[in-house]
GROMACS .gro file of C-alpha atoms in nm:
model
  355
    1MET     CA    1  -0.005  -0.006   0.014
    2SER     CA    2   0.155   0.343  -0.096
    3VAL     CA    3   0.162   0.660   0.071
    4GLN     CA    4  -0.130   0.770  -0.164
    5ALA     CA    5  -0.356   0.553   0.089
    6LEU     CA    6  -0.280   0.823   0.360
    7SER     CA    7  -0.392   1.125   0.162
    8ASP     CA    8  -0.772   1.035   0.255
    9ILE     CA    9  -0.685   0.975   0.620
   10THR     CA   10  -0.747   1.256   0.889
   11PHE     CA   11  -0.770   1.229   1.265
   12ASP     CA   12  -0.916   1.551   1.408
   13GLU     CA   13  -1.065   1.720   1.692
   14GLN     CA   14  -1.379   1.514   1.654
   15ASP     CA   15  -1.189   1.193   1.712
   16ALA     CA   16  -1.048   1.361   2.037
   17ASN     CA   17  -1.386   1.465   2.152
   18LEU     CA   18  -1.511   1.112   2.094
   19PHE     CA   19  -1.327   1.026   2.419
   20LEU     CA   20  -1.540   1.255   2.599
   21VAL     CA   21  -1.854   1.112   2.493
   22ASP     CA   22  -2.056   0.943   2.781
   23ASP     CA   23  -2.229   0.685   2.594
   24ALA     CA   24  -2.014   0.372   2.611
   25GLN     CA   25  -2.186   0.230   2.320
   26LEU     CA   26  -2.151   0.509   2.090
   27ARG     CA   27  -1.776   0.552   2.186
   28ALA     CA   28  -1.735   0.177   2.119
   29ASP     CA   29  -1.904   0.179   1.792
   30ALA     CA   30  -1.723   0.505   1.670
   31LEU     CA   31  -1.399   0.346   1.765
   32LYS     CA   32  -1.480   0.024   1.608
   33HIS     CA   33  -1.645   0.139   1.264
   34SER     CA   34  -1.448   0.486   1.198
   35VAL     CA   35  -1.128   0.524   1.407
   36LEU     CA   36  -0.991   0.167   1.389
   37PRO     CA   37  -1.041   0.122   1.016
   38ARG     CA   38  -0.867   0.457   0.942
   39LEU     CA   39  -0.564   0.337   1.180
   40ARG     CA   40  -0.542   0.017   1.018
   41VAL     CA   41  -0.469   0.186   0.675
   42VAL     CA   42  -0.192   0.358   0.846
   43MET     CA   43  -0.035   0.029   0.959
   44ASN     CA   44  -0.086  -0.097   0.608
   45VAL     CA   45   0.133   0.173   0.476
   46ALA     CA   46   0.403   0.134   0.750
   47ILE     CA   47   0.407  -0.257   0.672
   48ALA     CA   48   0.469  -0.145   0.300
   49ARG     CA   49   0.745   0.103   0.392
   50ILE     CA   50   0.909  -0.161   0.618
   51ARG     CA   51   0.926  -0.384   0.314
   52GLU     CA   52   1.067  -0.068   0.089
   53ILE     CA   53   1.347  -0.004   0.339
   54TYR     CA   54   1.442  -0.358   0.475
   55GLY     CA   55   1.311  -0.607   0.233
   56ILE     CA   56   1.145  -0.757   0.516
   57GLU     CA   57   0.778  -0.888   0.513
   58ALA     CA   58   0.668  -0.782   0.869
   59LEU     CA   59   0.381  -1.015   0.870
   60GLU     CA   60   0.584  -1.325   0.801
   61ASP     CA   61   0.636  -1.363   1.178
   62SER     CA   62   0.393  -1.125   1.301
   63ILE     CA   63   0.010  -1.044   1.300
   64VAL     CA   64  -0.196  -0.712   1.304
   65SER     CA   65  -0.360  -0.685   1.642
   66VAL     CA   66  -0.620  -0.427   1.779
   67TYR     CA   67  -0.740  -0.304   2.097
   68PRO     CA   68  -1.019  -0.259   2.162
   69ASN     CA   69  -1.100  -0.616   2.002
   70PHE     CA   70  -1.456  -0.601   1.971
   71ARG     CA   71  -1.661  -0.923   1.955
   72GLN     CA   72  -1.893  -0.936   1.651
   73LYS     CA   73  -2.214  -1.029   1.901
   74ARG     CA   74  -2.263  -0.917   2.249
   75ASP     CA   75  -2.524  -1.026   2.470
   76ARG     CA   76  -2.506  -0.754   2.748
   77GLU     CA   77  -2.493  -0.355   2.735
   78LEU     CA   78  -2.143  -0.239   2.686
   79LEU     CA   79  -2.033  -0.052   2.992
   80ILE     CA   80  -1.644   0.008   2.913
   81LYS     CA   81  -1.557   0.373   2.807
   82TYR     CA   82  -1.255   0.306   2.618
   83GLU     CA   83  -0.975   0.550   2.657
   84SER     CA   84  -0.758   0.474   2.340
   85VAL     CA   85  -0.732   0.266   2.024
   86PHE     CA   86  -0.434   0.052   1.925
   87VAL     CA   87  -0.327  -0.118   1.596
   88GLY     CA   88   0.004  -0.289   1.637
   89LEU     CA   89   0.236  -0.582   1.524
   90GLY     CA   90   0.290  -0.869   1.743
   91GLY     CA   91   0.432  -1.225   1.716
   92GLN     CA   92   0.217  -1.476   1.550
   93ARG     CA   93   0.033  -1.681   1.803
   94LYS     CA   94   0.184  -2.025   1.725
   95ALA     CA   95   0.450  -2.257   1.912
   96LYS     CA   96   0.735  -2.099   1.702
   97TRP     CA   97   0.931  -1.913   1.969
   98PRO     CA   98   1.203  -2.140   2.107
   99GLY     CA   99   1.397  -1.853   2.221
  100PHE     CA  100   1.168  -1.784   2.512
  101ALA     CA  101   1.047  -1.995   2.780
  102ARG     CA  102   0.729  -2.008   2.998
  103LYS     CA  103   0.724  -2.069   3.379
  104ASP     CA  104   0.508  -2.360   3.340
  105GLY     CA  105   0.729  -2.529   3.076
  106LYS     CA  106   0.457  -2.500   2.807
  107PRO     CA  107   0.570  -2.394   2.449
  108VAL     CA  108   0.562  -2.029   2.404
  109GLN     CA  109   0.272  -1.902   2.180
  110ILE     CA  110   0.232  -1.531   2.272
  111LEU     CA  111   0.523  -1.282   2.298
  112PRO     CA  112   0.537  -1.020   2.562
  113PHE     CA  113   0.611  -0.717   2.313
  114ARG     CA  114   0.409  -0.527   2.065
  115PHE     CA  115   0.487  -0.241   1.827
  116ALA     CA  116   0.181  -0.008   1.755
  117PHE     CA  117   0.004   0.311   1.661
  118VAL     CA  118  -0.210   0.444   1.936
  119LEU     CA  119  -0.475   0.717   1.930
  120ASP     CA  120  -0.622   0.862   2.247
  121GLN     CA  121  -0.792   1.214   2.305
  122TYR     CA  122  -0.435   1.386   2.285
  123GLY     CA  123  -0.333   1.274   1.947
  124VAL     CA  124  -0.145   0.995   1.765
  125PHE     CA  125   0.189   0.826   1.871
  126THR     CA  126   0.400   0.516   1.848
  127VAL     CA  127   0.480   0.275   2.121
  128LEU     CA  128   0.682  -0.041   2.164
  129GLU     CA  129   0.548  -0.197   2.463
  130ASN     CA  130   0.724  -0.471   2.671
  131ALA     CA  131   0.614  -0.728   2.976
  132TRP     CA  132   0.231  -0.698   2.931
  133LEU     CA  133   0.246  -1.075   2.925
  134LYS     CA  134   0.369  -1.214   3.264
  135GLY     CA  135   0.378  -1.617   3.199
  136LEU     CA  136   0.747  -1.601   3.057
  137ASP     CA  137   1.044  -1.701   3.275
  138THR     CA  138   1.289  -1.448   3.401
  139ARG     CA  139   1.540  -1.548   3.140
  140SER     CA  140   1.325  -1.438   2.873
  141PHE     CA  141   1.263  -1.102   2.987
  142GLU     CA  142   1.619  -1.051   3.096
  143MET     CA  143   1.723  -1.116   2.745
  144LEU     CA  144   1.548  -0.817   2.622
  145LEU     CA  145   1.710  -0.612   2.863
  146ARG     CA  146   2.047  -0.722   2.788
  147PHE     CA  147   1.995  -0.676   2.433
  148HIS     CA  148   1.973  -0.292   2.515
  149ILE     CA  149   2.271  -0.299   2.738
  150ASP     CA  150   2.464  -0.498   2.466
  151ASN     CA  151   2.357  -0.260   2.166
  152GLU     CA  152   2.300   0.077   2.346
  153HIS     CA  153   2.527   0.255   2.094
  154LYS     CA  154   2.334   0.101   1.802
  155VAL     CA  155   1.982   0.157   1.944
  156ASN     CA  156   2.056   0.515   2.040
  157PRO     CA  157   2.067   0.644   1.695
  158LEU     CA  158   1.734   0.477   1.613
  159CYS     CA  159   1.574   0.653   1.900
  160PHE     CA  160   1.693   0.988   1.779
  161ALA     CA  161   1.595   0.908   1.436
  162SER     CA  162   1.256   0.787   1.529
  163GLY     CA  163   1.162   1.008   1.821
  164MET     CA  164   1.127   0.682   2.047
  165ALA     CA  165   1.238   0.724   2.414
  166PRO     CA  166   1.237   0.460   2.681
  167GLY     CA  167   1.038   0.497   2.994
  168ILE     CA  168   1.272   0.591   3.289
  169PRO     CA  169   1.210   0.423   3.613
  170TYR     CA  170   1.218   0.655   3.920
  171LEU     CA  171   1.394   0.512   4.183
  172GLU     CA  172   1.602   0.651   4.451
  173ASP     CA  173   1.921   0.488   4.352
  174LEU     CA  174   1.906   0.613   4.000
  175PRO     CA  175   1.983   0.975   3.920
  176LEU     CA  176   1.738   1.118   3.699
  177LEU     CA  177   2.022   1.173   3.412
  178ALA     CA  178   2.184   0.827   3.463
  179PRO     CA  179   2.315   0.661   3.151
  180LEU     CA  180   2.092   0.420   2.987
  181ARG     CA  181   2.316   0.124   3.064
  182ASP     CA  182   2.266   0.215   3.428
  183GLU     CA  183   1.910   0.224   3.387
  184TYR     CA  184   1.871  -0.134   3.222
  185GLN     CA  185   2.131  -0.270   3.508
  186LEU     CA  186   1.888  -0.137   3.760
  187ARG     CA  187   1.583  -0.302   3.579
  188LEU     CA  188   1.758  -0.621   3.597
  189LYS     CA  189   1.847  -0.593   3.958
  190HIS     CA  190   1.478  -0.502   4.042
  191LYS     CA  191   1.320  -0.726   3.773
  192LEU     CA  192   1.155  -0.427   3.611
  193TYR     CA  193   1.078  -0.558   3.288
  194ASP     CA  194   0.825  -0.315   3.140
  195ASN     CA  195   1.080  -0.151   2.927
  196HIS     CA  196   0.830   0.065   2.709
  197PHE     CA  197   0.954   0.294   2.423
  198LEU     CA  198   0.704   0.601   2.349
  199GLY     CA  199   0.711   0.824   2.040
  200HIS     CA  200   0.622   1.182   2.028
  201THR     CA  201   0.240   1.264   2.033
  202TYR     CA  202   0.118   1.437   1.727
  203HIS     CA  203  -0.197   1.651   1.827
  204PHE     CA  204  -0.504   1.681   1.630
  205PRO     CA  205  -0.555   1.749   1.353
  206VAL     CA  206  -0.317   1.477   1.219
  207SER     CA  207  -0.316   1.405   0.835
  208GLY     CA  208  -0.111   1.412   0.515
  209ASP     CA  209   0.251   1.482   0.552
  210THR     CA  210   0.235   1.428   0.938
  211LEU     CA  211   0.094   1.077   0.892
  212GLU     CA  212   0.369   1.010   0.656
  213GLN     CA  213   0.605   1.108   0.912
  214ILE     CA  214   0.452   0.904   1.183
  215VAL     CA  215   0.482   0.616   0.930
  216ASN     CA  216   0.852   0.660   0.854
  217ARG     CA  217   0.955   0.706   1.208
  218PHE     CA  218   0.776   0.378   1.296
  219ALA     CA  219   0.976   0.210   1.014
  220TYR     CA  220   1.295   0.358   1.159
  221PHE     CA  221   1.245   0.193   1.501
  222PHE     CA  222   1.139  -0.135   1.344
  223PRO     CA  223   1.502  -0.287   1.372
  224VAL     CA  224   1.457  -0.298   1.749
  225TYR     CA  225   1.124  -0.479   1.723
  226ASP     CA  226   1.273  -0.719   1.471
  227SER     CA  227   1.568  -0.790   1.713
  228TYR     CA  228   1.319  -0.925   1.968
  229ILE     CA  229   1.128  -1.112   1.713
  230GLN     CA  230   1.479  -1.273   1.611
  231MET     CA  231   1.565  -1.355   1.972
  232ALA     CA  232   1.211  -1.514   2.026
  233LYS     CA  233   1.285  -1.731   1.730
  234GLY     CA  234   1.617  -1.835   1.878
  235LEU     CA  235   1.822  -1.676   1.583
  236PRO     CA  236   2.088  -1.418   1.585
  237ILE     CA  237   1.985  -1.067   1.574
  238ARG     CA  238   2.031  -0.879   1.240
  239LEU     CA  239   2.057  -0.531   1.374
  240ASP     CA  240   2.380  -0.441   1.177
  241ALA     CA  241   2.234  -0.536   0.869
  242LEU     CA  242   1.903  -0.349   0.923
  243VAL     CA  243   2.066  -0.031   1.030
  244ALA     CA  244   2.290  -0.025   0.725
  245LYS     CA  245   1.982  -0.084   0.494
  246LEU     CA  246   1.801   0.212   0.672
  247SER     CA  247   2.101   0.434   0.619
  248ALA     CA  248   2.121   0.361   0.237
  249TRP     CA  249   1.750   0.437   0.238
  250LEU     CA  250   1.778   0.767   0.396
  251GLU     CA  251   2.061   0.868   0.180
  252ARG     CA  252   1.854   0.801  -0.126
  253GLU     CA  253   1.547   0.998   0.018
  254LEU     CA  254   1.780   1.290   0.117
  255GLU     CA  255   1.923   1.293  -0.238
  256GLU     CA  256   1.558   1.290  -0.399
  257THR     CA  257   1.441   1.575  -0.173
  258GLU     CA  258   1.731   1.799  -0.267
  259GLU     CA  259   1.656   1.743  -0.632
  260GLN     CA  260   1.288   1.819  -0.569
  261THR     CA  261   1.354   2.157  -0.387
  262GLU     CA  262   1.543   2.272  -0.688
  263LEU     CA  263   1.225   2.266  -0.891
  264PRO     CA  264   1.018   2.583  -0.892
  265VAL     CA  265   0.667   2.555  -0.757
  266PRO     CA  266   0.407   2.694  -0.980
  267GLU     CA  267   0.210   2.979  -0.821
  268THR     CA  268  -0.118   2.832  -0.909
  269LEU     CA  269  -0.055   2.524  -0.732
  270GLY     CA  270  -0.046   2.728  -0.401
  271VAL     CA  271  -0.361   2.918  -0.499
  272HIS     CA  272  -0.529   2.597  -0.567
  273ALA     CA  273  -0.435   2.448  -0.241
  274ALA     CA  274  -0.527   2.762  -0.050
  275ARG     CA  275  -0.882   2.774  -0.220
  276ALA     CA  276  -0.913   2.398  -0.130
  277ALA     CA  277  -0.849   2.440   0.227
  278GLU     CA  278  -1.089   2.750   0.241
  279SER     CA  279  -1.363   2.543   0.098
  280LYS     CA  280  -1.338   2.241   0.307
  281VAL     CA  281  -1.632   2.199   0.546
  282ARG     CA  282  -1.612   2.071   0.873
  283VAL     CA  283  -1.883   1.866   1.053
  284MET     CA  284  -1.952   2.034   1.370
  285PRO     CA  285  -1.816   1.827   1.674
  286ALA     CA  286  -1.998   1.501   1.785
  287MET     CA  287  -2.228   1.537   1.477
  288ARG     CA  288  -2.010   1.294   1.276
  289TRP     CA  289  -2.087   1.005   1.549
  290GLN     CA  290  -2.455   1.102   1.549
  291VAL     CA  291  -2.489   1.060   1.171
  292PHE     CA  292  -2.292   0.724   1.158
  293GLN     CA  293  -2.503   0.593   1.452
  294ARG     CA  294  -2.826   0.685   1.301
  295ASP     CA  295  -2.707   0.521   0.954
  296GLN     CA  296  -2.609   0.197   1.161
  297TRP     CA  297  -2.229   0.248   1.073
  298ARG     CA  298  -2.284   0.163   0.705
  299CYS     CA  299  -2.270   0.344   0.374
  300VAL     CA  300  -2.622   0.424   0.292
  301ALA     CA  301  -2.561   0.389  -0.080
  302CYS     CA  302  -2.367   0.047  -0.097
  303GLY     CA  303  -2.415  -0.090   0.244
  304ARG     CA  304  -2.024  -0.143   0.304
  305SER     CA  305  -1.904  -0.105   0.667
  306SER     CA  306  -1.577  -0.132   0.839
  307HIS     CA  307  -1.615  -0.509   0.817
  308ASP     CA  308  -1.585  -0.462   0.443
  309GLY     CA  309  -1.287  -0.250   0.465
  310ALA     CA  310  -1.447   0.075   0.407
  311ILE     CA  311  -1.358   0.424   0.537
  312LEU     CA  312  -1.674   0.600   0.632
  313HIS     CA  313  -1.736   0.980   0.567
  314VAL     CA  314  -2.010   1.219   0.664
  315ASP     CA  315  -2.176   1.377   0.346
  316HIS     CA  316  -2.404   1.676   0.274
  317ILE     CA  317  -2.712   1.557   0.089
  318ILE     CA  318  -2.773   1.906  -0.022
  319PRO     CA  319  -2.429   2.083  -0.061
  320ARG     CA  320  -2.370   2.414   0.143
  321SER     CA  321  -2.299   2.556  -0.176
  322ARG     CA  322  -2.660   2.508  -0.277
  323GLY     CA  323  -2.803   2.607   0.073
  324GLY     CA  324  -2.769   2.296   0.236
  325LEU     CA  325  -2.758   2.328   0.614
  326ASP     CA  326  -2.509   2.174   0.863
  327ALA     CA  327  -2.789   1.960   1.036
  328LEU     CA  328  -2.837   1.614   1.121
  329GLU     CA  329  -3.105   1.565   0.873
  330ASN     CA  330  -2.884   1.704   0.593
  331TYR     CA  331  -2.612   1.437   0.650
  332GLN     CA  332  -2.584   1.080   0.523
  333THR     CA  333  -2.296   0.813   0.570
  334LEU     CA  334  -2.108   0.730   0.235
  335CYS     CA  335  -1.797   0.510   0.218
  336ASP     CA  336  -1.474   0.627   0.063
  337ILE     CA  337  -1.581   0.486  -0.270
  338CYS     CA  338  -1.947   0.620  -0.312
  339ASN     CA  339  -1.837   0.955  -0.149
  340ILE     CA  340  -1.575   0.986  -0.441
  341GLY     CA  341  -1.860   0.931  -0.712
  342LYS     CA  342  -2.103   1.194  -0.562
  343SER     CA  343  -2.026   1.543  -0.676
  344ASN     CA  344  -2.106   1.863  -0.482
  345LYS     CA  345  -2.379   1.939  -0.739
  346ASP     CA  346  -2.535   1.612  -0.647
  347ALA     CA  347  -2.827   1.668  -0.379
  348THR     CA  348  -2.946   1.292  -0.374
  349ASP     CA  349  -3.067   1.158  -0.053
  350LEU     CA  350  -2.931   0.822  -0.075
  351ARG     CA  351  -3.081   0.723   0.245
  352ASN     CA  352  -3.425   0.695   0.058
  353ARG     CA  353  -3.301   0.493  -0.233
  354LYS     CA  354  -3.481   0.161  -0.264
  355GLY     CA  355  -3.354  -0.181  -0.388
   0.00000   0.00000   0.00000
């Protein structure tokens, strides 16, 4: 999937306000049918970028996991008010991880780390989380910490490039500005295995070039996640080889950027972009979710939903250019494909179509 796929994806203040909605069911439905499908597109582009940079198929050893992972059918009323959504890479759930061991001696099928995009009320960020799974033995968790001790000088440049920073344990016997090596030694001593890395939070609205930057930074930190996977497989890490490929890719990107900046930008292009920005209509806060909920989270034209891979949009039935109001009765839910096919001169109420 190319970067072009990101051009139609935007996370905005309405997504942020969603986490303030008191209706737990509405909040969950909006996350499931609107936010998570868009975040999945971002992950798909990231997987393609990893393939482009490193020549690695990320899904050869990993699966894409999501949170919340909604059940298709629910017998009782939903009461959980979710505070974030998560789309990430995690090890495939099968007995293929001989490098790690469980406390009970059974084969390891689930790994304790996940590499993900997260969206909450503050924005979008990346995270590599560790130790969410507690069933592995001490040696397995210590292996992950010792990787950072042995490869500190190699991981640090990846942290700078990706904007990822490790969480710091605040303990009395560790100065706040202690070297990372000392931090990891302290983690080993106190068995603090929750070694999370957090990226910069990109505040709303997040779209276009910003999403591409988030995807790139995710890919820049992939060698660390890949090292974890290799250790779990019982294989030597390939950190040096991946860093070399990343360096070569960044050099090519820099050369292409320098060539492009030498080309003059037509004045009409800037004028067109400005006019497009001025003409963009924003649905007032919370209205989007009311429209989606009323239309049962499906495109009123073709019936597609998030289960079919659809990205849902709110469409004016009567365009504002023709006097249409910003009101619930003048909105309808269209998928990305049907929305492209309906021009701003078309005042068709697709909710009333038969057949």
